[in-house]
Amino acid sequence: MKLLVTGGAGFVGSVLSRLFATGDAACEVVAFDNLKRRGSERNVERLQAAGVTFVHGDVRNAHDFSALQGSFDLVVDASAEPSIHAGTDGAGVRYLFDTNLLGTLNCLEFCRERAGGLVFLSTSRVYCIDALRAIRLHEEETRLVPEREDQPAGLTPAGVSEGFPTTGHGHRSLYGTTKLASELLVEEYARTFDLPAVVNRCGVIAGPGQFGKVEQGVFTLWVAAHLYGRSLAYHGFGGKGKQVRDLLHPADLFSLIRRQSESLAKYRGDVFGVGGGMAGSVSLLEYTALCQEAAGRRIAIEQRVETSPVDVPFFVTDHTKATREFHWSPTRTPRTIVADICEWLAAGGEPLARLFRPASAQRMETRRG
Ligand SMILES: NC(=O)c1ccc[n+]([C@@H]2O[C@H](COP(=O)([O-])OP(=O)(O)OC[C@H]3O[C@@H](n4cnc5c(N)ncnc54)[C@H](O)[C@@H]3O)[C@@H](O)[C@H]2O)c1
């Protein structure tokens, strides 16, 4: 199989590219990326060592796709400006829409002309924030837990399913809106041009290889902060760290996409909730305990009570539909994810540590050096 991964030097894209190139599937893989994300340039050498062809290109620019040789069996669109805060201060709005929406259109046009199908990586951020905030929760010792009754449609005991409201209950962030609009484009193209396609609506993806920052990739940053002694803060919802997310390891996403690629011909833009599920869920407070255990130390964690207008207290993916359809379930837990991130950071040595250290420590190092 010949595979194109847009955003192929990013966190998720580079893991998918390497695993597709080196696993028993042994595909011919081209990773396409403009290296906008800080740190993604560090993945290029590793991709090439795994036999992946790297092409420097921008999904905003249809012309860049014409530099790609021949036709492809599958495109995985993993390029994005993935921050929930992107564009909210007015800056970067154009980049966000040009990459996340125009970029999807360019990928779809490329698929229509030269590829056999598309796997589109969407996000749980397509759900309305007010509806997610209307989930009734009670506080337990280490986390917020949904009440059993009287909940919004689409919330099941397994979490938020594909039927949860994406419209009609307030906004969903600029980022989420670009993704929801892209989902519609994917479905429309799939039906109009008979293009095999699936949409994976992913919850939090976390694991080794992510250049995490506060506004995106916080679960990786959390581990690094414990290892390198960087301070952190619990933001919002009373500053107690009891907000809950489910975590998906990118290797589990790979095993799903591999299965999807085998039966893609059946689908025309069908949407699947994809995440770690209840078994892979964790509150920040619980995650702190896992980080303390792995790093063998405690760090200062401030409490900031004010809540960002785009934050939600609870999100866990009900992945029943993906499990049923593809006989797939995530296997890696938050504990495994923390261990894998620690191993990656240790192997990356000083150059990697420098990306995660607090700025003050870096200034001290510069003075000493
Ligand atoms: N990481 C998560 O928790 C998560 C959750 C849900 C969905 N997703 C989705 O998964 C995909 C991958 O996310 P990620 O976490 O790997 O993010 P990432 O920022 O690590 O990777 C995105 C890659 O896209 C590249 N890129 C950005 N603009 C581009 C452009 N105009 N042209 C070409 N390349 C461009 C970046 O350089 C980067 O390498 C995205 O679509 C994101 O929305 C991620």
Tab-separated table of C-alpha atoms and ligand atoms in Angstrom:
chain	number	residue	atom	x	y	z
A	1	MET	CA	0.000	0.000	0.000
A	2	LYS	CA	1.192	3.523	-0.794
A	3	LEU	CA	0.231	6.031	1.862
A	4	LEU	CA	0.354	9.826	2.159
A	5	VAL	CA	0.306	11.310	5.675
A	6	THR	CA	-0.238	15.062	5.776
A	7	GLY	CA	1.165	16.576	8.961
A	8	GLY	CA	3.456	13.552	8.803
A	9	ALA	CA	6.191	15.172	10.876
A	10	GLY	CA	3.804	16.062	13.688
A	11	PHE	CA	3.175	14.078	16.852
A	12	VAL	CA	0.433	11.788	15.546
A	13	GLY	CA	1.430	11.899	11.866
A	14	SER	CA	5.028	10.860	12.537
A	15	VAL	CA	4.014	7.899	14.721
A	16	LEU	CA	1.502	6.735	12.096
A	17	SER	CA	4.049	7.194	9.291
A	18	ARG	CA	6.745	5.212	11.087
A	19	LEU	CA	4.438	2.412	12.174
A	20	PHE	CA	2.932	2.049	8.698
A	21	ALA	CA	6.438	2.008	7.165
A	22	THR	CA	8.027	-0.441	9.570
A	23	GLY	CA	5.260	-2.718	10.872
A	24	ASP	CA	4.244	-5.936	9.187
A	25	ALA	CA	2.070	-3.828	6.852
A	26	ALA	CA	5.351	-2.367	5.472
A	27	CYS	CA	3.756	0.337	3.347
A	28	GLU	CA	5.432	2.882	1.125
A	29	VAL	CA	4.879	6.089	3.122
A	30	VAL	CA	5.239	9.757	2.199
A	31	ALA	CA	5.073	12.272	5.073
A	32	PHE	CA	4.048	15.776	3.951
A	33	ASP	CA	4.501	18.671	6.382
A	34	ASN	CA	5.427	22.366	6.424
A	35	LEU	CA	7.185	21.923	9.832
A	36	LYS	CA	5.147	24.743	11.362
A	37	ARG	CA	4.882	22.991	14.727
A	38	ARG	CA	7.927	23.617	16.887
A	39	GLY	CA	9.819	20.347	17.296
A	40	SER	CA	8.349	18.664	14.193
A	41	GLU	CA	11.641	19.265	12.348
A	42	ARG	CA	13.228	16.916	14.900
A	43	ASN	CA	11.066	14.065	13.558
A	44	VAL	CA	12.301	14.253	9.966
A	45	GLU	CA	15.518	12.315	10.502
A	46	ARG	CA	13.670	9.605	12.439
A	47	LEU	CA	11.091	9.313	9.674
A	48	GLN	CA	13.764	8.950	7.044
A	49	ALA	CA	15.572	6.328	9.135
A	50	ALA	CA	12.317	4.345	9.143
A	51	GLY	CA	12.194	4.491	5.338
A	52	VAL	CA	9.544	7.227	5.115
A	53	THR	CA	9.944	9.790	2.307
A	54	PHE	CA	9.641	13.328	3.663
A	55	VAL	CA	8.192	16.073	1.454
A	56	HIS	CA	8.218	19.667	2.687
A	57	GLY	CA	4.815	20.984	1.670
A	58	ASP	CA	1.907	23.092	2.842
A	59	VAL	CA	-1.689	21.835	2.769
A	60	ARG	CA	-2.852	25.426	2.252
A	61	ASN	CA	-1.244	25.370	-1.145
A	62	ALA	CA	-2.826	23.039	-3.737
A	63	HIS	CA	0.278	23.468	-5.864
A	64	ASP	CA	2.448	21.752	-3.194
A	65	PHE	CA	0.457	18.532	-3.672
A	66	SER	CA	1.475	18.452	-7.326
A	67	ALA	CA	5.089	17.844	-6.229
A	68	LEU	CA	3.971	14.399	-5.020
A	69	GLN	CA	4.730	11.571	-7.394
A	70	GLY	CA	2.079	9.159	-8.698
A	71	SER	CA	-1.113	7.983	-7.036
A	72	PHE	CA	-1.765	6.771	-3.473
A	73	ASP	CA	-3.984	4.073	-1.992
A	74	LEU	CA	-4.742	6.106	1.105
A	75	VAL	CA	-4.339	9.608	2.552
A	76	VAL	CA	-4.327	10.130	6.326
A	77	ASP	CA	-4.922	13.817	7.019
A	78	ALA	CA	-3.062	14.556	10.268
A	79	SER	CA	-2.056	18.133	9.455
A	80	ALA	CA	-3.603	20.887	11.518
A	81	GLU	CA	-3.268	23.860	13.716
A	82	PRO	CA	-4.507	21.723	16.627
A	83	SER	CA	-4.806	24.179	19.507
A	84	ILE	CA	-8.210	24.864	21.057
A	85	HIS	CA	-6.995	28.427	21.715
A	86	ALA	CA	-5.811	29.068	18.150
A	87	GLY	CA	-7.121	32.314	16.762
A	88	THR	CA	-9.013	33.279	19.932
A	89	ASP	CA	-6.943	36.446	20.353
A	90	GLY	CA	-7.627	37.382	16.726
A	91	ALA	CA	-4.077	36.545	15.653
A	92	GLY	CA	-3.636	33.417	13.584
A	93	VAL	CA	-7.303	33.098	12.576
A	94	ARG	CA	-6.388	32.979	8.904
A	95	TYR	CA	-3.682	30.381	9.452
A	96	LEU	CA	-6.151	28.254	11.414
A	97	PHE	CA	-8.864	28.338	8.737
A	98	ASP	CA	-6.466	28.130	5.799
A	99	THR	CA	-4.764	25.043	7.263
A	100	ASN	CA	-7.701	23.278	8.891
A	101	LEU	CA	-10.412	24.018	6.337
A	102	LEU	CA	-8.780	24.977	3.034
A	103	GLY	CA	-6.183	22.272	3.804
A	104	THR	CA	-8.985	19.682	4.085
A	105	LEU	CA	-10.403	20.822	0.759
A	106	ASN	CA	-6.956	20.489	-0.855
A	107	CYS	CA	-6.572	16.973	0.626
A	108	LEU	CA	-10.009	16.013	-0.689
A	109	GLU	CA	-9.204	17.352	-4.143
A	110	PHE	CA	-5.965	15.385	-4.064
A	111	CYS	CA	-7.908	12.250	-3.063
A	112	ARG	CA	-10.476	12.808	-5.808
A	113	GLU	CA	-7.724	13.000	-8.414
A	114	ARG	CA	-5.041	10.682	-7.120
A	115	ALA	CA	-5.920	8.600	-4.036
A	116	GLY	CA	-8.079	5.642	-3.147
A	117	GLY	CA	-9.473	6.975	0.120
A	118	LEU	CA	-9.140	9.262	3.127
A	119	VAL	CA	-8.858	8.872	6.892
A	120	PHE	CA	-9.572	12.269	8.407
A	121	LEU	CA	-8.474	13.066	11.963
A	122	SER	CA	-11.134	15.180	13.602
A	123	THR	CA	-11.574	16.080	17.238
A	124	SER	CA	-13.966	15.831	20.155
A	125	ARG	CA	-13.873	19.637	20.082
A	126	VAL	CA	-16.652	19.517	17.462
A	127	TYR	CA	-19.159	19.054	20.308
A	128	CYS	CA	-20.887	22.157	21.677
A	129	ILE	CA	-19.179	23.507	24.761
A	130	ASP	CA	-22.476	24.478	26.457
A	131	ALA	CA	-23.822	20.938	25.962
A	132	LEU	CA	-20.632	19.430	27.413
A	133	ARG	CA	-20.875	21.828	30.344
A	134	ALA	CA	-24.505	20.764	30.848
A	135	ILE	CA	-23.387	17.204	31.690
A	136	ARG	CA	-24.391	16.790	35.321
A	137	LEU	CA	-21.393	15.830	37.445
A	138	HIS	CA	-20.672	15.147	41.072
A	139	GLU	CA	-17.343	15.510	42.788
A	140	GLU	CA	-15.576	12.437	44.120
A	141	GLU	CA	-12.243	12.317	45.932
A	142	THR	CA	-10.016	12.558	42.861
A	143	ARG	CA	-12.321	13.310	39.927
A	144	LEU	CA	-15.639	14.582	38.587
A	145	VAL	CA	-18.078	11.793	37.736
A	146	PRO	CA	-21.271	12.014	35.596
A	147	GLU	CA	-24.580	11.478	37.371
A	148	ARG	CA	-26.410	8.392	36.169
A	149	GLU	CA	-29.651	10.144	35.142
A	150	ASP	CA	-31.066	13.196	33.445
A	151	GLN	CA	-28.187	13.778	31.057
A	152	PRO	CA	-28.018	15.390	27.574
A	153	ALA	CA	-28.786	13.092	24.617
A	154	GLY	CA	-25.642	11.380	23.351
A	155	LEU	CA	-24.042	10.870	26.761
A	156	THR	CA	-23.976	7.164	27.575
A	157	PRO	CA	-22.494	5.295	30.555
A	158	ALA	CA	-19.440	4.757	28.285
A	159	GLY	CA	-19.001	8.480	27.615
A	160	VAL	CA	-19.762	10.990	24.860
A	161	SER	CA	-21.030	9.241	21.727
A	162	GLU	CA	-21.264	10.463	18.133
A	163	GLY	CA	-24.886	11.541	18.735
A	164	PHE	CA	-23.905	14.261	21.232
A	165	PRO	CA	-24.841	17.778	19.982
A	166	THR	CA	-22.425	19.482	17.603
A	167	THR	CA	-24.854	22.312	16.821
A	168	GLY	CA	-27.699	24.151	18.515
A	169	HIS	CA	-26.054	24.355	21.945
A	170	GLY	CA	-23.650	27.260	21.624
A	171	HIS	CA	-20.171	27.422	20.207
A	172	ARG	CA	-17.342	24.874	20.068
A	173	SER	CA	-14.167	27.048	19.626
A	174	LEU	CA	-12.708	28.254	16.351
A	175	TYR	CA	-10.567	25.097	16.164
A	176	GLY	CA	-13.572	22.806	16.720
A	177	THR	CA	-15.556	24.719	14.119
A	178	THR	CA	-12.867	24.272	11.453
A	179	LYS	CA	-12.932	20.538	12.190
A	180	LEU	CA	-16.734	20.253	12.161
A	181	ALA	CA	-16.838	22.112	8.834
A	182	SER	CA	-14.126	19.747	7.544
A	183	GLU	CA	-16.140	16.702	8.655
A	184	LEU	CA	-19.054	17.983	6.540
A	185	LEU	CA	-16.738	18.510	3.576
A	186	VAL	CA	-15.377	14.978	3.915
A	187	GLU	CA	-18.877	13.482	4.002
A	188	GLU	CA	-19.980	15.594	1.036
A	189	TYR	CA	-16.961	14.642	-1.076
A	190	ALA	CA	-17.285	10.993	-0.107
A	191	ARG	CA	-20.917	10.901	-1.252
A	192	THR	CA	-20.576	13.142	-4.295
A	193	PHE	CA	-17.440	11.519	-5.701
A	194	ASP	CA	-17.911	8.031	-4.249
A	195	LEU	CA	-14.708	8.444	-2.245
A	196	PRO	CA	-14.039	5.902	0.523
A	197	ALA	CA	-13.527	7.892	3.717
A	198	VAL	CA	-13.857	7.767	7.496
A	199	VAL	CA	-13.754	10.528	10.092
A	200	ASN	CA	-12.083	9.691	13.407
A	201	ARG	CA	-13.360	12.112	16.028
A	202	CYS	CA	-10.470	11.797	18.488
A	203	GLY	CA	-10.365	12.711	22.160
A	204	VAL	CA	-6.987	13.544	23.700
A	205	ILE	CA	-4.089	11.739	22.044
A	206	ALA	CA	-1.015	11.571	24.262
A	207	GLY	CA	2.275	9.753	24.185
A	208	PRO	CA	5.932	9.915	23.257
A	209	GLY	CA	6.920	12.308	20.470
A	210	GLN	CA	4.575	15.148	21.395
A	211	PHE	CA	6.106	18.587	21.845
A	212	GLY	CA	3.491	19.478	24.436
A	213	LYS	CA	2.598	22.975	25.537
A	214	VAL	CA	0.002	24.340	27.964
A	215	GLU	CA	-2.523	25.049	25.205
A	216	GLN	CA	-1.982	21.753	23.323
A	217	GLY	CA	-0.340	18.565	24.484
A	218	VAL	CA	-0.656	19.290	28.197
A	219	PHE	CA	-0.449	15.617	29.210
A	220	THR	CA	3.062	15.328	27.750
A	221	LEU	CA	4.052	18.659	29.224
A	222	TRP	CA	2.800	17.428	32.626
A	223	VAL	CA	5.216	14.469	32.564
A	224	ALA	CA	8.118	16.654	31.374
A	225	ALA	CA	7.408	19.219	34.088
A	226	HIS	CA	7.705	16.523	36.741
A	227	LEU	CA	10.975	15.240	35.288
A	228	TYR	CA	12.573	18.664	34.782
A	229	GLY	CA	11.141	20.475	37.797
A	230	ARG	CA	8.937	22.915	35.927
A	231	SER	CA	5.969	24.390	37.806
A	232	LEU	CA	2.401	23.737	36.677
A	233	ALA	CA	-1.113	24.941	37.465
A	234	TYR	CA	-4.533	23.343	37.635
A	235	HIS	CA	-6.618	25.755	35.560
A	236	GLY	CA	-10.353	26.186	35.975
A	237	PHE	CA	-13.205	24.261	37.604
A	238	GLY	CA	-12.141	25.454	41.044
A	239	GLY	CA	-8.425	24.793	40.421
A	240	LYS	CA	-8.667	21.314	41.995
A	241	GLY	CA	-7.466	19.274	39.000
A	242	LYS	CA	-10.575	17.088	39.018
A	243	GLN	CA	-11.435	17.620	35.348
A	244	VAL	CA	-11.423	14.341	33.385
A	245	ARG	CA	-10.195	13.296	29.935
A	246	ASP	CA	-9.623	9.949	28.224
A	247	LEU	CA	-6.179	9.458	26.715
A	248	LEU	CA	-5.407	7.583	23.520
A	249	HIS	CA	-1.891	6.362	22.740
A	250	PRO	CA	-0.979	7.042	19.062
A	251	ALA	CA	0.023	3.381	18.655
A	252	ASP	CA	-3.594	2.440	19.497
A	253	LEU	CA	-4.774	4.931	16.875
A	254	PHE	CA	-2.434	3.251	14.386
A	255	SER	CA	-3.969	-0.162	15.039
A	256	LEU	CA	-7.440	1.310	14.404
A	257	ILE	CA	-6.439	3.089	11.172
A	258	ARG	CA	-4.762	-0.059	9.935
A	259	ARG	CA	-8.008	-1.946	10.380
A	260	GLN	CA	-9.964	0.889	8.774
A	261	SER	CA	-7.636	0.850	5.751
A	262	GLU	CA	-8.534	-2.798	5.161
A	263	SER	CA	-12.275	-2.116	4.860
A	264	LEU	CA	-12.337	1.556	3.829
A	265	ALA	CA	-14.224	0.810	0.598
A	266	LYS	CA	-17.399	0.341	2.729
A	267	TYR	CA	-17.442	3.858	4.185
A	268	ARG	CA	-18.451	7.281	2.832
A	269	GLY	CA	-17.482	9.810	5.494
A	270	ASP	CA	-18.847	7.834	8.474
A	271	VAL	CA	-17.933	9.372	11.836
A	272	PHE	CA	-16.373	7.349	14.676
A	273	GLY	CA	-15.688	8.510	18.217
A	274	VAL	CA	-12.111	7.416	18.938
A	275	GLY	CA	-10.433	7.632	22.321
A	276	GLY	CA	-9.129	5.825	25.344
A	277	GLY	CA	-12.662	5.472	26.743
A	278	MET	CA	-13.589	5.022	30.402
A	279	ALA	CA	-10.716	2.561	30.921
A	280	GLY	CA	-8.299	5.184	29.601
A	281	SER	CA	-9.773	8.112	31.506
A	282	VAL	CA	-7.944	10.103	34.143
A	283	SER	CA	-8.318	13.359	36.048
A	284	LEU	CA	-5.397	15.787	36.155
A	285	LEU	CA	-5.080	15.058	39.862
A	286	GLU	CA	-4.839	11.318	39.191
A	287	TYR	CA	-2.411	11.989	36.349
A	288	THR	CA	-0.227	14.008	38.726
A	289	ALA	CA	0.028	10.940	40.989
A	290	LEU	CA	1.157	8.819	38.001
A	291	CYS	CA	3.765	11.467	37.088
A	292	GLN	CA	5.027	11.706	40.683
A	293	GLU	CA	5.439	7.947	40.779
A	294	ALA	CA	7.316	7.867	37.459
A	295	ALA	CA	9.544	10.888	38.157
A	296	GLY	CA	10.108	10.080	41.835
A	297	ARG	CA	9.406	13.676	42.848
A	298	ARG	CA	6.682	16.224	43.523
A	299	ILE	CA	6.576	19.678	41.968
A	300	ALA	CA	4.623	22.826	42.840
A	301	ILE	CA	1.181	22.912	41.242
A	302	GLU	CA	-0.710	26.179	41.597
A	303	GLN	CA	-4.489	26.396	41.752
A	304	ARG	CA	-6.045	28.856	39.280
A	305	VAL	CA	-9.794	28.949	39.721
A	306	GLU	CA	-10.766	30.944	36.645
A	307	THR	CA	-12.066	28.746	33.789
A	308	SER	CA	-11.258	29.332	30.129
A	309	PRO	CA	-14.381	29.888	27.987
A	310	VAL	CA	-13.373	26.925	25.779
A	311	ASP	CA	-12.608	24.435	28.563
A	312	VAL	CA	-14.903	21.621	29.719
A	313	PRO	CA	-14.860	19.675	32.998
A	314	PHE	CA	-15.435	16.192	31.551
A	315	PHE	CA	-14.760	14.478	28.273
A	316	VAL	CA	-14.549	10.721	27.827
A	317	THR	CA	-15.093	9.114	24.403
A	318	ASP	CA	-17.699	6.416	23.984
A	319	HIS	CA	-15.873	4.387	21.308
A	320	THR	CA	-18.518	1.620	21.125
A	321	LYS	CA	-19.250	2.285	17.436
A	322	ALA	CA	-15.554	2.047	16.387
A	323	THR	CA	-15.109	-1.033	18.582
A	324	ARG	CA	-18.124	-2.757	17.040
A	325	GLU	CA	-17.283	-1.823	13.458
A	326	PHE	CA	-13.536	-2.511	13.461
A	327	HIS	CA	-13.179	-5.030	16.337
A	328	TRP	CA	-10.803	-2.547	17.922
A	329	SER	CA	-10.204	-1.368	21.470
A	330	PRO	CA	-7.430	0.769	22.881
A	331	THR	CA	-4.993	-1.272	24.966
A	332	ARG	CA	-2.665	1.313	26.516
A	333	THR	CA	-3.608	2.948	29.813
A	334	PRO	CA	-2.623	6.400	31.160
A	335	ARG	CA	0.078	4.635	33.242
A	336	THR	CA	1.620	3.135	30.058
A	337	ILE	CA	1.400	6.532	28.362
A	338	VAL	CA	3.326	8.202	31.216
A	339	ALA	CA	5.967	5.440	31.152
A	340	ASP	CA	6.374	5.749	27.364
A	341	ILE	CA	6.717	9.542	27.546
A	342	CYS	CA	9.391	9.180	30.287
A	343	GLU	CA	11.307	6.702	28.142
A	344	TRP	CA	11.156	9.003	25.107
A	345	LEU	CA	12.343	12.017	27.101
A	346	ALA	CA	15.205	10.030	28.633
A	347	ALA	CA	16.310	8.775	25.211
A	348	GLY	CA	16.143	12.325	23.760
A	349	GLY	CA	18.782	13.536	26.226
A	350	GLU	CA	19.731	17.181	26.603
A	351	PRO	CA	18.491	18.529	23.235
A	352	LEU	CA	14.961	17.274	23.959
A	353	ALA	CA	15.060	18.311	27.611
A	354	ARG	CA	15.894	21.855	26.518
A	355	LEU	CA	12.523	22.137	24.718
A	356	PHE	CA	10.636	21.403	27.935
A	357	ARG	CA	12.759	23.101	30.613
A	358	PRO	CA	11.458	26.292	32.225
A	359	ALA	CA	12.815	29.417	30.499
A	360	SER	CA	14.526	30.495	33.771
A	361	ALA	CA	16.570	27.252	33.889
A	362	GLN	CA	17.562	27.786	30.269
A	363	ARG	CA	18.709	31.353	31.035
A	364	MET	CA	20.846	29.988	33.911
A	365	GLU	CA	22.345	27.384	31.587
A	366	THR	CA	23.163	30.036	28.975
A	367	ARG	CA	24.906	32.170	31.618
A	368	ARG	CA	26.873	29.177	32.872
A	369	GLY	CA	27.740	28.094	29.317
B	1	LIG	N1	-3.081	15.524	19.834
B	1	LIG	C1	-4.349	15.447	20.170
B	1	LIG	O1	-4.683	15.348	21.357
B	1	LIG	C2	-5.433	15.436	19.111
B	1	LIG	C3	-6.757	15.217	19.525
B	1	LIG	C4	-7.764	15.203	18.572
B	1	LIG	C5	-7.457	15.399	17.243
B	1	LIG	N2	-6.172	15.617	16.869
B	1	LIG	C6	-5.898	15.845	15.444
B	1	LIG	O2	-4.869	14.972	15.045
B	1	LIG	C7	-4.078	15.598	14.037
B	1	LIG	C8	-2.625	15.587	14.452
B	1	LIG	O3	-2.460	16.378	15.632
B	1	LIG	P1	-1.083	16.402	16.426
B	1	LIG	O4	-1.384	16.330	17.850
B	1	LIG	O5	-0.156	15.447	15.813
B	1	LIG	O6	-0.599	17.884	16.129
B	1	LIG	P2	0.875	18.373	15.731
B	1	LIG	O7	0.838	19.871	15.823
B	1	LIG	O8	1.930	17.657	16.466
B	1	LIG	O9	0.957	17.902	14.208
B	1	LIG	C9	0.365	18.625	13.162
B	1	LIG	C10	1.403	18.721	12.058
B	1	LIG	O10	0.833	19.485	10.985
B	1	LIG	C11	1.829	20.350	10.481
B	1	LIG	N3	1.183	21.482	9.836
B	1	LIG	C12	0.611	22.580	10.408
B	1	LIG	N4	0.178	23.423	9.458
B	1	LIG	C13	0.456	22.821	8.258
B	1	LIG	C14	0.243	23.207	6.910
B	1	LIG	N5	-0.366	24.368	6.605
B	1	LIG	N6	0.681	22.385	5.931
B	1	LIG	C15	1.313	21.210	6.222
B	1	LIG	N7	1.546	20.799	7.489
B	1	LIG	C16	1.100	21.597	8.493
B	1	LIG	C17	2.658	20.766	11.695
B	1	LIG	O11	3.973	21.200	11.342
B	1	LIG	C18	2.692	19.462	12.497
B	1	LIG	O12	3.829	18.714	12.187
B	1	LIG	C19	-4.666	16.992	13.845
B	1	LIG	O13	-5.582	16.971	12.788
B	1	LIG	C20	-5.404	17.251	15.133
B	1	LIG	O14	-6.457	18.160	14.973
B	1	LIG	C21	-5.149	15.649	17.764
